[in-house]
Coordinates of C-alpha atoms in Angstrom, one line a residue:
X120 CA 12.9 -1.8 26.1
X121 CA 12.0 0.9 28.5
X122 CA 12.1 -0.4 32.0
X123 CA 9.1 1.6 33.2
X124 CA 6.4 3.7 31.4
X125 CA 8.0 7.0 32.4
X126 CA 11.0 6.3 30.2
X127 CA 8.7 6.6 27.2
X128 CA 8.5 10.3 28.0
X129 CA 12.2 10.8 28.7
X130 CA 14.5 8.4 26.7
X131 CA 15.8 9.3 23.2
X132 CA 12.8 8.9 20.8
X133 CA 15.0 7.3 18.1
X134 CA 16.4 4.7 20.4
X135 CA 13.0 4.0 21.9
X136 CA 11.6 3.4 18.4
X137 CA 14.4 1.0 17.5
X138 CA 14.0 -0.9 20.8
X139 CA 10.2 -1.2 20.4
X140 CA 10.1 -1.8 16.7
X141 CA 12.9 -4.4 16.5
X142 CA 11.0 -7.4 18.0
X143 CA 7.8 -6.4 16.2
X144 CA 9.5 -6.2 12.8
X145 CA 11.2 -9.6 13.5
X146 CA 7.9 -11.2 14.3
X147 CA 6.1 -9.6 11.3
X148 CA 8.8 -10.6 8.9
X149 CA 8.8 -14.1 10.3
X150 CA 5.0 -14.4 9.8
X151 CA 5.3 -13.1 6.2
X152 CA 8.0 -15.7 5.5
X153 CA 5.3 -18.3 5.7
X154 CA 3.8 -17.2 2.4
X155 CA 7.1 -16.5 0.7
X156 CA 8.6 -19.9 1.7
X157 CA 5.6 -21.8 0.6
X158 CA 5.5 -20.1 -2.8
X159 CA 9.2 -20.5 -3.5
X160 CA 9.3 -24.2 -2.7
X161 CA 6.0 -24.8 -4.5
X162 CA 7.1 -22.8 -7.6
X163 CA 10.5 -24.5 -7.8
X164 CA 9.4 -28.0 -6.7
X165 CA 5.9 -28.5 -8.1
X166 CA 4.6 -26.6 -11.1
X167 CA 4.0 -23.0 -12.3
X168 CA 0.3 -23.6 -12.1
X169 CA 0.7 -24.7 -8.5
X170 CA 1.5 -21.1 -7.6
X171 CA -1.7 -20.0 -9.3
X172 CA -3.6 -22.7 -7.3
X173 CA -2.1 -21.4 -4.1
X174 CA -3.1 -17.9 -5.0
X175 CA -6.7 -19.0 -5.4
X176 CA -6.6 -20.2 -1.8
X177 CA -5.8 -16.8 -0.4
X178 CA -9.5 -15.6 0.0
X179 CA -10.2 -18.8 2.0
X180 CA -7.1 -18.2 4.1
X181 CA -8.1 -14.5 4.6
X182 CA -11.6 -15.5 5.7
X183 CA -10.2 -18.1 8.2
X184 CA -7.7 -15.4 9.4
X185 CA -10.6 -13.0 9.9
X186 CA -12.3 -15.3 12.4
X187 CA -8.9 -16.1 14.0
X188 CA -8.1 -12.4 14.3
X189 CA -11.5 -11.7 15.8
X190 CA -10.9 -14.2 18.6
X191 CA -7.1 -13.7 18.9
X192 CA -7.0 -9.9 18.9
X193 CA -10.2 -9.6 20.9
X194 CA -9.1 -12.1 23.5
X195 CA -5.6 -10.7 23.9
X196 CA -6.9 -7.1 24.3
X197 CA -9.5 -8.2 26.8
X198 CA -6.9 -10.1 28.7
X199 CA -4.7 -7.0 28.9
X200 CA -7.7 -5.0 30.2
X201 CA -8.7 -7.5 32.8
X202 CA -5.1 -7.9 34.1
X203 CA -4.7 -4.1 34.2
X204 CA -7.9 -4.0 36.3
X205 CA -6.3 -6.6 38.6
X206 CA -9.2 -8.9 37.7
X207 CA -7.2 -12.1 37.3
X208 CA -10.3 -14.3 37.5
X209 CA -11.9 -12.7 34.5
X210 CA -8.6 -12.9 32.6
X211 CA -8.6 -16.7 33.4
X212 CA -12.1 -16.9 31.9
X213 CA -10.9 -15.1 28.8
X214 CA -8.2 -17.7 28.3
X215 CA -10.8 -20.5 28.6
X216 CA -13.2 -18.9 26.2
X217 CA -10.5 -18.1 23.7
X218 CA -9.7 -21.9 23.7
X219 CA -13.4 -22.9 23.4
X220 CA -14.2 -20.3 20.7
X221 CA -11.2 -21.3 18.6
X222 CA -12.1 -25.0 18.8
X223 CA -15.7 -24.3 17.9
X224 CA -15.1 -21.9 15.0
X225 CA -12.2 -24.1 13.8
X226 CA -14.4 -27.2 13.6
X227 CA -17.3 -25.3 11.9
X228 CA -14.9 -23.7 9.4
X229 CA -13.2 -27.0 8.7
X230 CA -16.5 -28.9 8.2
X231 CA -18.1 -26.3 5.9
X232 CA -14.8 -25.8 4.0
X233 CA -14.3 -29.5 3.3
X234 CA -17.9 -30.1 2.3
X235 CA -18.1 -27.1 -0.2
X236 CA -14.4 -26.8 -1.0
X237 CA -14.7 -27.1 -4.8
X238 CA -17.6 -24.7 -5.1
X239 CA -15.8 -22.2 -2.9
X240 CA -12.6 -22.4 -4.9
X241 CA -14.3 -22.1 -8.2
X242 CA -16.2 -19.0 -6.9
X243 CA -12.9 -17.5 -5.8
X244 CA -11.4 -17.9 -9.3
X245 CA -10.1 -21.4 -9.7
X246 CA -10.1 -23.1 -13.1
X247 CA -10.0 -26.7 -14.3
X248 CA -6.2 -26.2 -14.5
X249 CA -5.7 -24.9 -10.9
X250 CA -8.5 -26.6 -8.9
X251 CA -6.4 -29.7 -8.2
X252 CA -3.6 -27.7 -6.7
X253 CA -5.9 -25.5 -4.7
X254 CA -7.9 -28.4 -3.4
X255 CA -4.9 -30.4 -2.4
X256 CA -3.4 -27.5 -0.4
X257 CA -6.7 -26.5 1.3
X258 CA -7.7 -30.0 2.3
X259 CA -4.6 -30.2 4.5
X260 CA -5.0 -26.7 5.8
X261 CA -8.6 -27.2 6.7
X262 CA -8.0 -30.4 8.5
X263 CA -5.5 -28.6 10.6
X264 CA -7.7 -25.5 11.0
X265 CA -8.4 -26.0 14.7
X266 CA -4.7 -26.2 15.4
X267 CA -4.0 -23.0 13.4
X268 CA -6.8 -21.1 15.3
X269 CA -5.7 -22.4 18.7
X270 CA -2.0 -21.6 18.1
X271 CA -2.7 -18.1 16.9
X272 CA -5.3 -17.3 19.6
X273 CA -3.4 -18.7 22.6
X274 CA -0.1 -17.2 21.4
X275 CA -1.8 -13.8 21.4
X276 CA -3.1 -14.3 24.9
X277 CA 0.4 -15.4 26.1
X278 CA 1.8 -12.2 24.6
X279 CA -0.9 -10.1 26.3
X280 CA -0.2 -11.8 29.7
X281 CA 3.4 -10.6 29.9
X282 CA 5.3 -12.9 27.6
X283 CA 5.9 -11.1 24.3
X284 CA 9.4 -12.5 23.8
X285 CA 8.2 -16.1 24.2
X286 CA 5.3 -15.4 21.8
X287 CA 7.8 -14.0 19.3
X288 CA 10.0 -17.1 19.7
X289 CA 7.0 -19.3 18.9
X290 CA 6.6 -17.4 15.6
X291 CA 10.2 -17.9 14.8
X292 CA 9.9 -21.6 15.7
X293 CA 7.1 -22.2 13.2
X294 CA 9.1 -20.5 10.4
X295 CA 12.2 -22.6 11.2
X296 CA 10.3 -25.9 11.2
X297 CA 8.5 -24.9 8.0
X298 CA 11.8 -24.1 6.4
X299 CA 13.2 -27.5 7.4
X300 CA 10.1 -29.6 6.5
X301 CA 8.8 -28.0 3.3
X302 CA 11.7 -28.8 1.1
X303 CA 11.9 -32.3 2.6
X304 CA 8.3 -33.0 1.9
X305 CA 8.2 -31.4 -1.6
X306 CA 11.6 -32.4 -3.1
X307 CA 12.5 -35.6 -1.2
X308 CA 9.1 -37.2 -0.4
X309 CA 7.5 -35.9 -3.5
X310 CA 4.3 -34.8 -1.7
X311 CA 3.9 -31.7 -3.9
X312 CA 1.7 -28.9 -2.7
X313 CA 0.3 -31.1 0.1
X314 CA 3.8 -31.2 1.4
X315 CA 3.9 -27.4 1.8
X316 CA 0.6 -27.4 3.6
X317 CA 1.7 -30.3 5.8
X318 CA 4.9 -28.5 6.8
X319 CA 2.8 -25.5 7.9
X320 CA 0.4 -27.5 10.0
X321 CA 3.2 -29.6 11.7
X322 CA 5.1 -26.4 12.5
X323 CA 2.0 -24.9 14.1
X324 CA 1.3 -28.1 16.0
X325 CA 4.7 -28.1 17.6
X326 CA 4.3 -24.4 18.6
X327 CA 0.8 -25.1 20.0
X328 CA 2.1 -27.9 22.2
X329 CA 4.7 -25.5 23.7
X330 CA 2.1 -22.8 24.2
X331 CA -0.3 -25.2 25.8
X332 CA 2.5 -26.3 28.2
X333 CA 3.1 -22.7 29.0
X334 CA -0.4 -22.4 30.5
X335 CA 0.1 -25.6 32.5
X336 CA 2.2 -23.8 35.1
X337 CA -0.2 -23.2 38.1
X338 CA 2.1 -20.5 39.3
X339 CA 1.6 -18.4 36.1
X340 CA -0.8 -15.5 36.1
X341 CA -2.9 -17.4 33.6
X342 CA -3.1 -21.2 33.6
X343 CA -5.4 -24.0 32.9
X344 CA -8.2 -24.7 35.3
X345 CA -11.2 -26.9 34.7
X346 CA -13.6 -24.2 35.8
X347 CA -12.6 -21.8 33.0
X348 CA -13.8 -24.1 30.2
X349 CA -17.3 -22.7 30.1
X350 CA -18.8 -20.4 27.6
X351 CA -19.4 -17.0 29.3
X352 CA -21.7 -14.7 27.3
X353 CA -20.2 -11.6 28.9
X354 CA -16.6 -12.6 28.0
X355 CA -17.6 -13.7 24.5
X356 CA -19.4 -10.4 23.9
X357 CA -16.3 -8.5 25.0
X358 CA -14.0 -10.6 22.8
X359 CA -16.1 -10.2 19.7
X360 CA -16.8 -6.5 20.1
X361 CA -13.1 -5.8 20.4
X362 CA -12.1 -8.2 17.7
X363 CA -14.7 -7.0 15.2
X364 CA -12.3 -4.3 13.7
X365 CA -9.6 -6.8 12.6
X366 CA -12.3 -9.2 11.5
X367 CA -13.7 -6.6 9.1
X368 CA -10.3 -5.7 7.8
X369 CA -9.5 -9.4 7.0
X370 CA -13.0 -9.9 5.5
X371 CA -12.5 -6.8 3.3
X372 CA -9.1 -8.3 2.2
X373 CA -11.0 -11.5 1.2
X374 CA -13.4 -9.5 -1.0
X375 CA -10.6 -7.6 -2.6
X376 CA -8.6 -10.7 -3.4
X377 CA -11.7 -12.4 -4.9
X378 CA -12.2 -9.4 -7.3
X379 CA -8.5 -9.3 -8.2
X380 CA -8.4 -13.1 -8.9
X381 CA -11.5 -13.0 -11.0
X382 CA -10.3 -10.0 -13.0
X383 CA -6.9 -11.5 -13.6
X384 CA -8.2 -14.9 -14.6
X385 CA -10.8 -13.4 -17.0
X386 CA -8.3 -11.2 -18.8
X387 CA -5.0 -13.1 -18.3
X388 CA -5.7 -16.7 -17.4
X389 CA -4.3 -18.9 -14.6
X390 CA -0.7 -17.6 -14.8
X391 CA -1.8 -14.0 -14.3
X392 CA -3.5 -15.1 -11.0
X393 CA -0.3 -16.9 -9.9
X394 CA 1.9 -14.0 -10.9
X395 CA 0.0 -11.6 -8.6
X396 CA -1.1 -13.7 -5.7
X397 CA 1.8 -16.1 -5.7
X398 CA 4.7 -13.7 -6.4
X399 CA 4.1 -10.0 -6.6
X400 CA 1.7 -9.7 -3.6
X401 CA 3.8 -11.9 -1.3
X402 CA 7.0 -9.9 -2.1
X403 CA 5.4 -6.5 -1.5
X404 CA 3.7 -7.8 1.6
X405 CA 7.1 -8.6 3.1
X406 CA 8.0 -4.9 2.9
X407 CA 4.6 -3.9 4.2
X408 CA 5.1 -6.1 7.3
X409 CA 8.3 -4.2 8.1
X410 CA 6.3 -1.0 8.1
X411 CA 3.7 -2.6 10.3
X412 CA 6.5 -3.5 12.7
X413 CA 7.6 0.2 12.9
X414 CA 4.0 1.1 13.5
X415 CA 3.8 -1.3 16.5
X416 CA 7.0 0.3 17.8
X417 CA 5.6 3.8 17.4
X418 CA 2.2 3.1 19.0
X419 CA 3.2 3.0 22.7
X420 CA 5.6 5.9 22.3
X421 CA 3.1 8.2 20.6
X422 CA 0.3 7.1 22.8
X423 CA 2.2 7.7 26.1
X424 CA 3.5 11.1 25.1
X425 CA 0.1 12.2 23.7
X426 CA -1.5 11.3 27.0
X427 CA 1.3 13.1 28.9
X428 CA 0.8 16.1 26.6
X429 CA 4.5 16.1 25.5
X430 CA 3.5 16.9 21.9
X431 CA 7.0 17.6 20.6
X432 CA 7.9 13.9 21.3
X433 CA 4.7 12.8 19.6
X434 CA 5.7 14.8 16.5
X435 CA 9.3 13.5 16.7
X436 CA 8.4 9.8 16.8
X437 CA 5.8 10.3 14.0
X438 CA 8.4 12.0 11.8
X439 CA 11.1 9.3 12.4
X440 CA 8.6 6.5 11.7
X441 CA 7.4 8.1 8.5
X442 CA 11.0 8.5 7.3
X443 CA 11.8 4.9 8.2
X444 CA 8.6 3.5 6.6
X445 CA 9.2 5.6 3.4
X446 CA 12.7 4.3 3.1
X447 CA 11.4 0.7 3.3
X448 CA 8.6 1.1 0.7
X449 CA 10.9 3.2 -1.6
X450 CA 13.4 0.3 -1.4
X451 CA 10.6 -2.1 -2.4
X452 CA 9.8 0.2 -5.3
X453 CA 13.4 0.3 -6.5
X454 CA 13.8 -3.5 -6.3
X455 CA 10.5 -4.1 -8.1
X456 CA 11.3 -1.7 -10.9
X457 CA 15.0 -2.5 -11.4
X458 CA 15.4 -6.2 -10.8
X459 CA 11.9 -7.8 -11.0
X460 CA 13.3 -10.7 -13.1
X461 CA 15.6 -11.9 -10.3
X462 CA 12.8 -11.5 -7.8
X463 CA 10.4 -13.6 -9.9
X464 CA 13.1 -16.1 -10.7
X465 CA 13.3 -17.0 -7.0
X466 CA 9.8 -18.4 -7.3
X467 CA 9.7 -20.2 -10.6
X468 CA 11.7 -21.3 -13.7
X469 CA 8.7 -20.9 -16.0
X470 CA 9.6 -18.1 -18.5
X471 CA 5.9 -17.1 -19.2
X472 CA 5.1 -16.8 -15.5
X473 CA 8.3 -14.8 -14.9
X474 CA 7.3 -12.3 -17.7
X475 CA 3.9 -11.8 -16.2
X476 CA 5.3 -11.5 -12.7
X477 CA 7.6 -8.7 -13.9
X478 CA 4.6 -6.7 -15.1
X479 CA 2.8 -7.4 -11.8
X480 CA 5.7 -6.2 -9.7
X481 CA 6.3 -3.0 -11.8
X482 CA 2.6 -1.9 -11.8
X483 CA 1.6 -2.9 -8.3
X484 CA 4.5 -1.0 -6.7
X485 CA 4.1 2.3 -8.7
X486 CA 2.7 4.2 -5.6
X487 CA 4.8 2.2 -3.1
X488 CA 7.1 5.1 -2.1
X489 CA 4.2 6.9 -0.5
X490 CA 2.4 3.8 0.8
X491 CA 4.6 3.8 3.9
X492 CA 3.4 7.3 4.8
X493 CA -0.2 6.3 4.5
X494 CA 0.3 3.2 6.7
X495 CA 2.1 5.2 9.4
X496 CA -0.5 8.0 9.4
X497 CA -3.4 5.6 9.8
X498 CA -1.7 3.9 12.7
X499 CA -0.7 7.3 14.2
X500 CA -4.4 8.3 14.6
X501 CA -5.1 5.0 16.3
X502 CA -2.1 5.6 18.6
X503 CA -3.4 8.9 19.9
X504 CA -7.0 7.6 20.4
X505 CA -8.6 9.0 17.3
X506 CA -10.1 5.7 16.1
X507 CA -12.6 7.2 13.7
X508 CA -9.8 8.8 11.7
X509 CA -7.9 5.6 11.7
X510 CA -11.0 3.7 10.5
X511 CA -11.5 6.2 7.7
X512 CA -8.0 5.8 6.4
X513 CA -7.8 2.0 6.8
X514 CA -11.2 1.4 5.1
X515 CA -10.8 4.0 2.3
X516 CA -8.3 2.1 0.3
X517 CA -10.1 -1.3 0.5
X518 CA -13.8 -0.5 0.4
X519 CA -14.2 3.0 -0.9
X520 CA -11.5 3.0 -3.6
X521 CA -10.2 -0.5 -4.5
X522 CA -13.5 -2.4 -4.7
X523 CA -15.2 0.2 -7.0
X524 CA -12.0 0.5 -9.1
X525 CA -11.8 -3.3 -9.5
X526 CA -15.4 -3.3 -10.7
X527 CA -15.2 -0.3 -13.1
X528 CA -11.7 -0.2 -14.7
X529 CA -11.3 -3.9 -15.8
X530 CA -14.9 -4.0 -17.2
X531 CA -14.0 -1.0 -19.4
X532 CA -10.5 -1.7 -20.5
X533 CA -10.6 -5.6 -20.3
X534 CA -6.9 -6.1 -19.7
X535 CA -4.7 -7.5 -17.0
X536 CA -3.0 -4.1 -16.6
X537 CA -6.4 -2.5 -15.9
X538 CA -6.8 -4.9 -12.9
X539 CA -3.3 -4.3 -11.6
X540 CA -3.3 -0.5 -11.9
X541 CA -6.3 -0.3 -9.5
X542 CA -3.9 -0.9 -6.6
X543 CA -1.5 2.0 -7.1
X544 CA -4.4 4.3 -7.9
X545 CA -6.1 3.4 -4.6
X546 CA -2.7 3.7 -2.8
X547 CA -2.1 7.2 -4.2
X548 CA -5.6 8.5 -3.4
X549 CA -5.6 7.1 0.1
X550 CA -2.1 8.6 0.7
X551 CA -3.4 12.0 -0.4
X552 CA -6.3 11.7 2.0
X553 CA -3.9 10.7 4.7
X554 CA -1.7 13.8 4.0
X555 CA -4.7 16.1 4.2
X556 CA -6.0 14.7 7.5
X557 CA -2.5 14.6 9.1
X558 CA -1.8 18.2 8.0
X559 CA -5.0 19.3 9.7
X560 CA -4.1 17.4 12.8
X561 CA -0.6 18.9 12.9
X562 CA -2.0 22.4 12.8
X563 CA -3.7 21.6 16.1
X564 CA -0.5 20.1 17.5
X565 CA 1.5 23.2 16.6
X566 CA -0.7 25.3 18.8
X567 CA -0.2 23.1 21.8
X568 CA 2.6 23.5 24.3
X569 CA 4.4 20.6 26.1
X570 CA 3.4 19.9 29.6
X571 CA 6.4 19.1 31.9
X572 CA 6.6 15.4 32.8
X573 CA 5.9 15.0 36.4
X574 CA 8.8 13.5 38.2
X575 CA 8.4 11.2 41.2

C-alpha cells in the first residue's frame, strides 16, 4: 500500500493497482465463496431440487442485502466523512445509529419474512417441489437476520475507521467457519439445507462477537458509549441518502432475479431454476467479484490522479484495469464454453440438472469477454466524480435493458433459452454504450495536459 496519498501520483501504476486490488479481490472472492460453498454442499449432500429451492431464496436475500447495504455503505461512508472532518463525536453517533438501525430493520425484516414466508417464496417462483427446501433455508436465515445485518454493518464501519485489514480478516473467518461447519452439519449430522443456513449464521455470529469486541476498546477512535445509542434524525438522514444508491442496485437485482426465476420455471421447471440460480450465476459471479476487486483498487488511483490533473496516469490505470478485467471475464467465458460439464459436476450428481446447467453456462457467458470492460468503465466514471455517467451505465443493464427483455422475449419464444439469452444481449448493448461514453470522455482527456505534482 502507498504510505501516503502523494505516492498515488508517483509510484508505478501497475504496482499500485496490484497492491490496492489484492486485498479487495481476496475479500470479494471470499464473500462470493459463501454462495458457491452452500450450493456445492447442498447439491452434493441434499438433493438436486434443493439447489432449485436455494435459488428461489435469492430475491429474498437480495432484498435483505439491499437494506443491509443501505445502512452498511451509508454508515461507513458517513463515518469516513466525519472522521475526515475531525468530527469524532458525530462519527461515534454514526456507529450507534448503524447499530440501532440494523437491529430495527433486522427485526422487522425477520418478523415479516417469517409471517409471510410461503407467500413470498411462491411469488418469487417456488413450486410445491421446491417450497420445502426454500422454506427450511430461509427460516434459519431470517431468524439470524439481525446478526447478519449487524455483522455486515459494523464490519463496514470498522473498515471505514481505519481497520481494512481486520475487516478483511473477518470476511475470511466467516468463510473458513462456514467451510468447516457446512459439511459437518449436512453430511454428518444430516441437517440438510438447514445445516447450510446454520453454518452461515454461526460463522457470522462468531465474526460479529469479534467486531463487537473491537469497539469495546475505549482508546479506539470509535468505541461503544451509552450516549451514542440514540436515534439521531440528522445522522439517519445522512446514512440513508448515501446508502440509497447501493440499496437501489440490490433492489433492482431482486426484481431481475424474480423475472428470471418465473421465466425459467414457466418454460423449464424447477431444475431450470436451480441450474441458473444455483450453478451458472454463482460461478459467473465469482469472476465478476474479481473484476469488482480490480475496480476497488483502481478507484483511489484514478480519483487521486484525476484530482491532481495527472491525466496520463488516469489513462494508464484505466487501461491496465480494463486489460486485467477482460482477461478475467474471457477466462470465465473459456471455462464455461469448454468445460461446463466439470463445472456443473462440482455442484450435483444429477444428470438432468448437469445438462441444463451446461446450457445455462454456455448461454449466460456469451458476452462475458466484454463484460469486464463494461464493469470497469462504469466504475471509472464514479472514480473521477462523474456519478451521473456511472448511474447511467449501472442502471442501463438492469432496468432499461434486462427487465424489458425478460418480459418481451420469453413471452414471444416461450423457451428456457429465450430467458437466458436476455442476459448476454443486455451485457452486449450496455458494453457498447460504455464504449461510446468512454470514447467521448477520452477525447476530452487527450486534449488535457498533465499538471506537475507539487512536491513538498
